[in-house]
Coordinates of C-alpha atoms in Angstrom, one line a residue:
X9 CA 10.4 56.8 92.6
X10 CA 10.1 53.7 90.4
X11 CA 6.6 53.3 91.1
X12 CA 6.2 57.0 90.0
X13 CA 8.1 56.6 86.6
X14 CA 6.2 53.4 85.9
X15 CA 2.3 55.1 86.0
X16 CA 3.7 58.0 84.0
X17 CA 4.5 55.3 81.2
X18 CA 1.1 53.4 81.9
X19 CA -0.5 56.9 81.3
X20 CA 1.6 57.6 78.1
X21 CA 0.9 54.2 76.8
X22 CA -3.1 54.4 77.5
X23 CA -3.0 58.1 75.7
X24 CA -1.4 56.7 72.8
X25 CA -4.1 54.0 72.2
X26 CA -6.9 56.5 73.1
X27 CA -5.7 58.9 70.1
X28 CA -4.9 56.0 67.8
X29 CA -8.7 54.8 68.6
X30 CA -10.2 58.2 68.1
X31 CA -7.7 58.9 64.9
X32 CA -9.4 55.5 63.6
X33 CA -13.0 56.1 64.4
X34 CA -13.0 59.6 62.6
X35 CA -11.4 57.7 59.5
X36 CA -14.3 55.4 59.2
X37 CA -16.9 58.1 60.0
X38 CA -15.4 59.8 56.7
X39 CA -15.4 57.0 54.3
X40 CA -19.4 56.4 55.5
X41 CA -20.0 60.0 54.9
X42 CA -18.5 59.4 51.4
X43 CA -20.7 56.1 50.5
X44 CA -23.6 57.8 51.2
X45 CA -22.7 60.9 49.3
X46 CA -21.7 58.9 46.3
X47 CA -24.5 56.2 46.2
X48 CA -27.3 55.7 43.6
X49 CA -30.0 56.7 46.0
X50 CA -28.3 59.8 46.8
X51 CA -28.1 60.8 43.0
X52 CA -31.5 59.6 42.4
X53 CA -32.9 61.9 45.4
X54 CA -30.9 64.8 43.9
X55 CA -32.2 64.2 40.6
X56 CA -35.9 63.9 42.0
X57 CA -35.3 66.6 44.4
X58 CA -38.7 67.4 46.7
X59 CA -40.0 63.8 45.3
X60 CA -37.3 61.9 47.1
X61 CA -38.6 59.9 50.1
X62 CA -36.4 58.6 52.6
X63 CA -36.7 54.6 52.8
X64 CA -37.0 54.6 49.1
X65 CA -35.8 51.7 47.0
X66 CA -32.4 51.5 46.3
X67 CA -31.7 52.7 42.6
X68 CA -29.5 49.9 40.5
X69 CA -26.3 51.1 40.0
X70 CA -25.8 52.0 36.2
X71 CA -24.5 48.5 33.6
X72 CA -21.1 48.5 32.8
X73 CA -20.4 49.6 29.6
X74 CA -20.8 46.9 26.7
X75 CA -18.2 44.7 25.9
X76 CA -16.9 44.5 22.1
X77 CA -18.6 41.1 20.5
X78 CA -18.2 39.4 17.2
X79 CA -21.3 40.6 14.9
X80 CA -21.9 39.0 11.9
X81 CA -22.0 40.7 8.8
X82 CA -25.6 40.8 7.6
X83 CA -27.0 43.5 9.7
X84 CA -30.5 43.7 8.5
X85 CA -33.1 42.2 10.2
X86 CA -34.0 38.6 9.9
X87 CA -37.7 38.6 11.5
X88 CA -40.7 39.3 9.5
X89 CA -41.2 43.1 9.0
X90 CA -44.6 42.4 10.8
X91 CA -43.9 40.2 13.4
X92 CA -46.9 40.1 15.6
X93 CA -45.5 40.4 18.7
X94 CA -43.6 43.5 18.0
X95 CA -47.1 44.7 16.1
X96 CA -49.0 43.7 19.5
X97 CA -46.8 46.1 21.6
X98 CA -46.7 49.2 19.2
X99 CA -50.6 49.1 19.1
X100 CA -51.4 48.2 22.7
X101 CA -49.0 51.2 23.7
X102 CA -50.6 53.9 21.8
X103 CA -54.6 52.3 22.3
X104 CA -55.2 54.4 25.2
X105 CA -54.4 57.2 23.9
X106 CA -57.7 57.5 21.6
X107 CA -56.1 58.7 18.4
X108 CA -58.0 59.4 15.5
X109 CA -58.6 62.3 13.0
X110 CA -61.8 63.5 15.1
X111 CA -64.6 61.7 17.4
X112 CA -65.7 59.7 14.5
X113 CA -63.2 59.7 11.6
X114 CA -60.1 57.1 11.4
X115 CA -59.7 55.6 15.2
X116 CA -56.3 54.3 16.2
X117 CA -55.9 50.5 15.4
X118 CA -56.6 48.0 18.2
X119 CA -54.9 44.8 18.1
X120 CA -58.1 43.2 18.8
X121 CA -59.4 44.3 15.7
X122 CA -56.5 42.4 13.3
X123 CA -57.3 39.4 11.7
X124 CA -54.1 37.1 11.5
X125 CA -53.9 34.8 9.3
X126 CA -51.1 32.0 8.6
X127 CA -49.0 34.5 11.6
X128 CA -47.5 36.9 9.3
X129 CA -50.7 38.0 7.0
X130 CA -53.7 40.4 7.9
X131 CA -57.0 39.4 6.7
X132 CA -59.4 41.9 5.5
X133 CA -62.5 42.3 2.7
X134 CA -63.2 44.6 0.0
X135 CA -66.7 43.7 -1.6
X136 CA -66.5 40.5 -2.0
X137 CA -62.6 40.2 -2.7
X138 CA -60.4 38.6 0.2
X139 CA -57.5 40.8 0.9
X140 CA -53.8 39.3 2.8
X141 CA -51.7 41.6 3.7
X142 CA -48.0 40.8 4.2
X143 CA -45.6 43.8 4.2
X144 CA -46.0 47.6 3.5
X145 CA -43.2 49.9 2.4
X146 CA -41.9 53.9 2.1
X147 CA -40.9 54.2 -1.8
X148 CA -39.5 57.1 -2.7
X149 CA -37.6 56.4 -5.9
X150 CA -37.3 59.7 -7.9
X151 CA -37.4 57.3 -11.5
X152 CA -40.3 55.8 -10.2
X153 CA -42.1 59.0 -9.2
X154 CA -41.6 62.4 -8.2
X155 CA -44.1 62.0 -5.3
X156 CA -43.2 59.3 -2.3
X157 CA -45.9 56.2 -1.9
X158 CA -46.6 53.6 0.5
X159 CA -46.7 50.5 -1.3
X160 CA -48.2 47.5 0.1
X161 CA -47.6 43.6 -0.7
X162 CA -49.9 40.6 -0.2
X163 CA -52.4 38.2 -2.0
X164 CA -55.8 38.7 -3.5
X165 CA -58.9 36.4 -4.0
X166 CA -59.4 37.4 -7.7
X167 CA -57.6 39.2 -10.6
X168 CA -60.8 40.7 -12.0
X169 CA -63.0 42.4 -9.2
X170 CA -64.5 44.1 -8.6
X171 CA -62.4 46.3 -6.9
X172 CA -64.4 48.6 -4.0
X173 CA -62.8 51.9 -3.7
X174 CA -60.1 51.9 -1.0
X175 CA -58.3 54.6 1.1
X176 CA -55.1 54.0 3.2
X177 CA -55.0 55.2 6.5
X178 CA -51.4 56.7 7.3
X179 CA -50.1 57.4 11.1
X180 CA -46.7 58.5 11.7
X181 CA -44.7 58.4 14.8
X182 CA -46.2 60.2 18.2
X183 CA -48.7 61.8 16.0
X184 CA -52.7 61.9 17.0
X185 CA -54.5 62.2 13.5
X186 CA -53.9 60.5 10.5
X187 CA -53.4 61.1 6.9
X188 CA -56.0 59.6 4.8
X189 CA -55.0 59.2 0.9
X190 CA -56.6 57.3 -1.8
X191 CA -55.4 53.7 -2.6
X192 CA -54.9 54.4 -6.5
X193 CA -53.9 51.2 -8.1
X194 CA -53.8 47.4 -8.2
X195 CA -50.4 46.0 -9.6
X196 CA -51.1 41.7 -10.3
X197 CA -47.5 39.6 -10.2
X198 CA -49.8 37.0 -12.0
X199 CA -52.0 36.6 -15.3
X200 CA -55.2 34.3 -16.3
X201 CA -53.0 32.5 -18.8
X202 CA -50.6 31.2 -16.7
X203 CA -53.4 29.5 -14.4
X204 CA -56.2 30.4 -12.0
X205 CA -58.3 28.3 -10.0
X206 CA -61.1 28.0 -7.3
X207 CA -59.6 29.2 -3.9
X208 CA -56.5 30.0 -5.0
X209 CA -54.8 33.6 -4.1
X210 CA -52.7 35.9 -6.1
X211 CA -49.9 38.4 -5.5
X212 CA -50.9 41.9 -5.7
X213 CA -48.7 45.1 -5.3
X214 CA -51.1 47.9 -3.8
X215 CA -50.0 51.9 -4.1
X216 CA -50.9 54.6 -1.8
X217 CA -49.2 58.0 -3.5
X218 CA -48.7 60.8 -1.3
X219 CA -49.1 63.6 -2.8
X220 CA -51.1 66.5 -1.8
X221 CA -50.7 65.3 2.3
X222 CA -49.1 67.6 4.6
X223 CA -46.4 64.9 5.3
X224 CA -45.7 63.3 2.3
X225 CA -42.0 63.5 2.6
X226 CA -41.8 61.7 6.4
X227 CA -42.1 57.8 6.6
X228 CA -45.5 56.5 8.1
X229 CA -45.3 54.5 10.9
X230 CA -48.2 52.7 10.4
X231 CA -50.5 51.9 7.4
X232 CA -54.1 50.4 7.3
X233 CA -56.2 49.8 4.3
X234 CA -60.0 50.0 4.3
X235 CA -62.6 50.1 2.1
X236 CA -65.8 52.3 0.8
X237 CA -65.3 55.0 4.0
X238 CA -62.1 56.4 4.9
X239 CA -62.9 57.0 8.3
X240 CA -63.7 53.1 8.8
X241 CA -62.2 51.5 11.7
X242 CA -59.3 49.1 10.9
X243 CA -58.8 45.7 11.0
X244 CA -55.4 45.8 9.7
X245 CA -52.3 47.7 10.5
X246 CA -48.8 47.4 9.0
X247 CA -45.4 48.6 10.1
X248 CA -44.4 50.5 7.2
X249 CA -40.6 49.7 6.2
X250 CA -37.7 51.8 5.5
X251 CA -33.9 52.1 5.2
X252 CA -33.0 55.4 4.2
X253 CA -30.4 54.8 1.2
X254 CA -26.3 55.3 2.3
X255 CA -24.0 57.0 0.0
X256 CA -21.8 54.8 -2.0
X257 CA -19.8 54.8 -4.5
X258 CA -19.2 50.9 -5.8
X259 CA -22.4 49.1 -7.7
X260 CA -23.5 46.4 -5.0
X261 CA -25.7 43.5 -6.2
X262 CA -27.9 41.5 -4.4
X263 CA -29.5 38.1 -4.9
X264 CA -33.2 37.0 -4.4
X265 CA -33.8 33.5 -3.9
X266 CA -37.2 31.7 -2.9
X267 CA -37.7 29.5 -0.2
X268 CA -35.6 26.3 0.1
X269 CA -37.3 22.7 0.2
X270 CA -35.0 19.7 -0.1
X271 CA -36.4 17.3 2.9
X272 CA -34.7 14.5 1.6
X273 CA -31.6 15.6 0.1
X274 CA -28.2 17.1 1.6
X275 CA -27.5 20.0 -0.1
X276 CA -24.5 21.5 2.1
X277 CA -21.6 21.0 -0.4
X278 CA -23.8 22.4 -3.5
X279 CA -25.4 25.4 -1.4
X280 CA -21.2 26.0 -0.2
X281 CA -20.4 25.6 -3.6
X282 CA -23.1 28.1 -5.1
X283 CA -22.7 30.6 -2.5
X284 CA -19.1 31.0 -2.6
X285 CA -19.5 31.6 -6.5
X286 CA -22.2 34.2 -5.8
X287 CA -19.6 36.1 -3.7
X288 CA -17.0 35.6 -6.6
X289 CA -19.7 37.0 -9.1
X290 CA -20.2 40.1 -7.0
X291 CA -22.9 39.3 -5.1
X292 CA -22.9 40.9 -1.1
X293 CA -26.1 39.2 0.2
X294 CA -28.0 36.3 -0.9
X295 CA -31.3 36.6 0.5
X296 CA -33.9 33.4 1.1
X297 CA -37.4 32.2 2.6
X298 CA -37.6 29.6 5.3
X299 CA -40.6 27.9 5.9
X300 CA -39.4 26.1 8.7
X301 CA -40.5 22.9 9.6
X302 CA -38.9 19.8 8.0
X303 CA -38.5 21.1 4.5
X304 CA -34.4 21.1 4.9
X305 CA -32.2 18.3 6.7
X306 CA -30.7 19.2 9.7
X307 CA -27.1 19.1 8.1
X308 CA -28.5 21.3 5.3
X309 CA -29.8 24.1 7.7
X310 CA -26.6 24.1 9.6
X311 CA -24.5 25.1 6.7
X312 CA -26.8 27.7 6.0
X313 CA -27.1 29.2 9.5
X314 CA -23.4 29.2 9.1
X315 CA -23.8 31.9 6.1
X316 CA -26.3 33.8 7.8
X317 CA -25.0 34.0 11.4
X318 CA -21.3 33.6 11.4
X319 CA -20.4 34.5 7.6
X320 CA -22.8 37.4 7.0
X321 CA -23.3 36.6 3.2
X322 CA -26.8 34.9 3.9
X323 CA -29.9 36.3 4.9
X324 CA -32.6 34.0 5.9
X325 CA -36.5 35.1 6.2
X326 CA -39.0 33.1 7.8
X327 CA -42.1 32.7 5.5
X328 CA -45.4 30.7 5.2
X329 CA -47.1 29.7 1.8
X330 CA -50.9 30.9 2.4
X331 CA -52.8 28.6 0.1
X332 CA -56.2 30.2 -0.3
X333 CA -59.4 30.9 1.6
X334 CA -61.7 29.5 2.9
X335 CA -59.7 26.3 2.1
X336 CA -56.6 25.4 0.9
X337 CA -56.2 25.0 -2.9
X338 CA -56.3 21.7 -4.8
X339 CA -53.6 22.6 -7.0
X340 CA -50.4 22.9 -4.7
X341 CA -47.7 23.3 -7.3
X342 CA -49.9 26.5 -9.0
X343 CA -50.4 27.6 -5.1
X344 CA -46.5 27.2 -4.8
X345 CA -45.7 29.6 -7.8
X346 CA -47.9 32.4 -7.0
X347 CA -46.8 32.5 -3.4
X348 CA -42.8 32.5 -4.7
X349 CA -44.2 35.8 -7.1
X350 CA -44.8 37.5 -3.4
X351 CA -41.5 35.9 -2.0
X352 CA -39.2 37.7 -4.9
X353 CA -41.4 40.9 -4.7
X354 CA -40.6 40.8 -0.7
X355 CA -37.2 40.7 -1.4
X356 CA -37.0 43.7 -4.1
X357 CA -38.8 46.2 -1.9
X358 CA -36.7 45.4 1.3
X359 CA -33.3 45.7 -0.5
X360 CA -34.3 48.4 -3.4
X361 CA -32.5 51.2 -1.2
X362 CA -29.4 48.9 -0.3
X363 CA -28.3 47.1 -3.8
X364 CA -28.2 48.7 -7.2
X365 CA -29.0 45.4 -9.1
X366 CA -31.1 42.3 -7.6
X367 CA -30.8 38.7 -9.4
X368 CA -33.6 36.6 -9.1
X369 CA -32.4 32.9 -9.2
X370 CA -32.5 29.5 -7.8
X371 CA -29.9 27.7 -6.4
X372 CA -28.8 26.0 -9.5
X373 CA -28.3 28.7 -11.5
X374 CA -25.8 31.4 -12.1
X375 CA -25.8 34.7 -14.2
X376 CA -22.2 33.8 -16.2
X377 CA -20.4 36.8 -17.5
X378 CA -18.3 35.5 -20.3
X379 CA -15.1 36.4 -22.3
X380 CA -12.5 39.0 -20.2
X381 CA -15.5 39.7 -17.7
X382 CA -14.8 38.1 -14.3
X383 CA -17.8 39.5 -12.6
X384 CA -21.3 41.4 -12.7
X385 CA -19.6 44.6 -11.8
X386 CA -17.5 44.4 -15.6
X387 CA -20.5 43.1 -17.0
X388 CA -22.5 46.1 -16.0
X389 CA -19.9 48.3 -16.6
X390 CA -19.6 47.0 -20.2
X391 CA -23.4 47.5 -20.9
X392 CA -23.5 50.6 -19.7
X393 CA -20.7 51.9 -22.2
X394 CA -22.8 50.7 -24.9
X395 CA -26.2 52.4 -24.4
X396 CA -27.6 51.4 -27.4
X397 CA -31.7 51.1 -27.6
X398 CA -33.0 47.7 -26.9
X399 CA -35.1 46.6 -29.9
X400 CA -36.7 44.5 -27.6
X401 CA -37.7 47.4 -25.3
X402 CA -41.3 48.4 -24.6
X403 CA -40.0 52.1 -24.2
X404 CA -38.2 52.2 -27.5
X405 CA -40.0 55.2 -28.5
X406 CA -39.2 57.3 -25.6
X407 CA -36.8 60.0 -25.9
X408 CA -33.5 59.6 -24.8
X409 CA -34.3 56.0 -23.1
X410 CA -31.3 54.6 -22.2
X411 CA -31.6 53.7 -18.9
X412 CA -32.2 49.2 -18.6
X413 CA -35.0 48.4 -16.2
X414 CA -33.4 44.7 -16.3
X415 CA -30.3 42.9 -17.9
X416 CA -31.4 39.7 -19.1
X417 CA -29.2 36.5 -20.0
X418 CA -30.5 33.3 -21.9
X419 CA -30.8 29.9 -20.4
X420 CA -28.5 27.2 -21.5
X421 CA -28.4 23.7 -19.5
X422 CA -26.0 21.9 -18.0
X423 CA -27.3 18.3 -17.5
X424 CA -26.5 15.6 -15.1
X425 CA -26.9 13.1 -17.7
X426 CA -23.7 14.5 -19.7
X427 CA -20.5 13.1 -18.8
X428 CA -18.7 14.8 -16.2
X429 CA -15.0 15.8 -15.6
X430 CA -13.4 14.4 -13.0
X431 CA -10.6 16.7 -12.4
X432 CA -12.4 19.2 -9.7
X433 CA -12.9 17.0 -6.0
X434 CA -16.3 15.2 -6.1
X435 CA -17.6 17.9 -3.7
X436 CA -18.0 20.7 -6.8
X437 CA -21.1 19.8 -8.9
X438 CA -20.7 22.8 -10.9
X439 CA -16.7 22.3 -11.6
X440 CA -17.4 19.2 -12.8
X441 CA -20.1 19.4 -15.2
X442 CA -18.7 21.3 -18.0
X443 CA -20.6 19.9 -21.0
X444 CA -23.7 21.6 -21.6
X445 CA -26.4 21.7 -24.7
X446 CA -25.5 23.4 -27.7
X447 CA -28.0 26.0 -27.9
X448 CA -29.3 28.7 -25.6
X449 CA -32.9 29.1 -24.9
X450 CA -34.4 32.0 -27.0
X451 CA -35.0 35.7 -25.7
X452 CA -38.4 34.8 -24.0
X453 CA -37.7 31.5 -22.2
X454 CA -36.6 30.7 -18.7
X455 CA -34.5 33.6 -18.4
X456 CA -33.1 35.2 -15.6
X457 CA -32.2 38.6 -14.8
X458 CA -30.3 41.5 -13.1
X459 CA -33.0 43.6 -11.9
X460 CA -31.8 47.6 -11.7
X461 CA -33.9 48.5 -8.3
X462 CA -34.0 51.9 -8.8
X463 CA -36.7 51.7 -12.0
X464 CA -38.0 47.9 -11.3
X465 CA -41.9 47.8 -9.5
X466 CA -42.6 44.5 -9.7
X467 CA -40.9 41.4 -10.6
X468 CA -41.4 37.3 -11.8
X469 CA -39.3 35.0 -11.3
X470 CA -37.9 35.3 -14.9
X471 CA -38.6 38.8 -16.0
X472 CA -39.6 42.3 -14.7
X473 CA -43.7 42.8 -14.3
X474 CA -43.5 46.5 -14.1
X475 CA -41.0 49.3 -14.4
X476 CA -41.3 53.3 -14.8
X477 CA -38.8 55.7 -15.8
X478 CA -36.2 53.0 -18.0
X479 CA -36.5 51.0 -20.9
X480 CA -37.7 47.6 -20.6
X481 CA -35.6 44.3 -20.3
X482 CA -32.6 43.9 -22.5
X483 CA -31.7 40.9 -23.8
X484 CA -27.7 40.5 -22.9
X485 CA -25.8 38.9 -26.3
X486 CA -25.0 35.5 -25.3
X487 CA -20.9 36.4 -26.2
X488 CA -20.8 38.0 -23.0
X489 CA -23.1 36.7 -20.6
X490 CA -25.4 33.5 -19.9
X491 CA -27.7 32.0 -17.6
X492 CA -26.1 28.2 -16.7
X493 CA -29.1 26.4 -15.5
X494 CA -27.8 23.2 -13.7
X495 CA -30.5 21.2 -14.6
X496 CA -32.4 18.6 -17.2
X497 CA -33.7 20.5 -20.2
X498 CA -37.3 20.2 -20.7
X499 CA -36.8 18.6 -24.6
X500 CA -34.2 15.7 -23.9
X501 CA -33.7 15.6 -27.6
X502 CA -31.7 19.0 -26.9
X503 CA -28.9 16.1 -24.9
X504 CA -27.9 14.6 -28.4
X505 CA -29.5 17.2 -31.3
X506 CA -27.2 19.5 -31.7
X507 CA -24.2 17.5 -30.1
X508 CA -23.7 18.9 -26.9
X509 CA -20.3 21.1 -26.2
X510 CA -17.8 21.8 -23.5
X511 CA -18.1 24.9 -21.4
X512 CA -15.9 25.3 -19.2
X513 CA -16.0 29.3 -18.1
X514 CA -16.7 28.7 -14.8
X515 CA -13.1 27.2 -14.8
X516 CA -12.0 30.5 -14.8
X517 CA -12.7 30.6 -11.2
X518 CA -11.8 27.1 -10.2
X519 CA -8.6 27.7 -8.3
X520 CA -10.3 30.5 -6.1
X521 CA -13.7 28.6 -5.8
X522 CA -12.2 25.6 -4.3
X523 CA -10.3 27.1 -1.8
X524 CA -12.6 29.5 -0.8
X525 CA -15.2 26.4 -0.2
X526 CA -13.1 24.2 1.1
X527 CA -11.9 26.8 3.9
X528 CA -15.8 26.5 4.9
X529 CA -15.9 23.2 5.0
X530 CA -13.1 22.8 7.5
X531 CA -15.1 25.5 9.8
X532 CA -17.8 22.9 9.5
X533 CA -15.8 19.9 10.4
X534 CA -16.2 18.2 6.9
X535 CA -12.6 17.9 6.8
X536 CA -9.4 18.1 8.0
X537 CA -7.2 21.0 7.8

């Protein structure tokens, strides 16, 4: 009886263990089936359908969603518009498609045919004239013309020609054939009287109106310049840059600065003071050009990178000087000034839709509103309310000509040779130099301007060289604004006669400027909190 009861219990335990094992096995099989059903390979097979093959390599899982990160305020590109690597990738991607207007006309440009000079320029010849093309822009400003245009910026070996007839071959994204239009205008950024010489190249703006084309209101992707025969195979190709205007209410200001070259002097404190003052004046971005190499000391570059990457006020663009062809020009000073005009106009066309006004200045200059005016917005609004004709305007005879292409301010020197005021901290050069020469220069000497981007077509360091749809440059009265220049005057006698005067208008911003600048000093580790 006892043996029988023991065997019964053994059987019950065995049946219990067998049942548990079966349940576990069933669970494992179900889990494996779910993994297979939900695997990336399974999903890929569903998408591919009959093309799915057993044993195909596994499809990687989708990437995780991007995590939020801190981004600098400046969102525009800091690379050349025609960066060679990106241009090569585009051209090679389309080269196998054999695009052309027809079998014998305007073939799609090949990267192997491009003549790239000095990294950022593309060389081509028109007759006996050399062209070095740097950048291209889509210009649809209504005050300039009712028809959009593509404009090309570059350098040219002659100001007088003769110039061979030229054409623009325009390529649109995913289009197998180009538009062919005439290149209508050479606009030079230089005059013979300013200096010319052998082996120099001169800034030029080339305009290709899109009137009559089937796609005049579409932005081309590429433009090539050819000479003599509109069907010629191109040896250049520029990306056409266009940033669509954003709707906004407030007047916006930017500042264009040439390349920064201070190879032996640490300009960090001067740059912080100047950049923070630009911000107080109303500038949303300062655009400067970087030649690379040893043009700036490490600490100066570190300061600029802070404003470019962490702060966002500064946009630092790579640039290379183009001296001449076939050999460097003998007069480096003249060559440098010629390149500066190209920088200013590249800045204008890059930002013509971003800002209402662009100031062209150096880092030792500031356009200072005076009296009760505390920024450029108030200054422009005051001038707009006094919409009278300007006696210096070249468009004075035009009816209802009230828009001003540029607001220009007279130069006055604040010299380091005049006594300083020791009240502000030593790291504030402009705040300490509040003695200036007594008289402003005249309206044609060393002025600096706020250029209205709706009207200006070409700028120089000191004034506009071209404009359309508005009056010429306006001479702003010195009672409401002046251009404060922190350098030595060309005429040394003005340091004594008439006697210098104290001009501390900048002190209206003293407390805020010091506070803002010292905060940057602390971020850069220059002083204790």
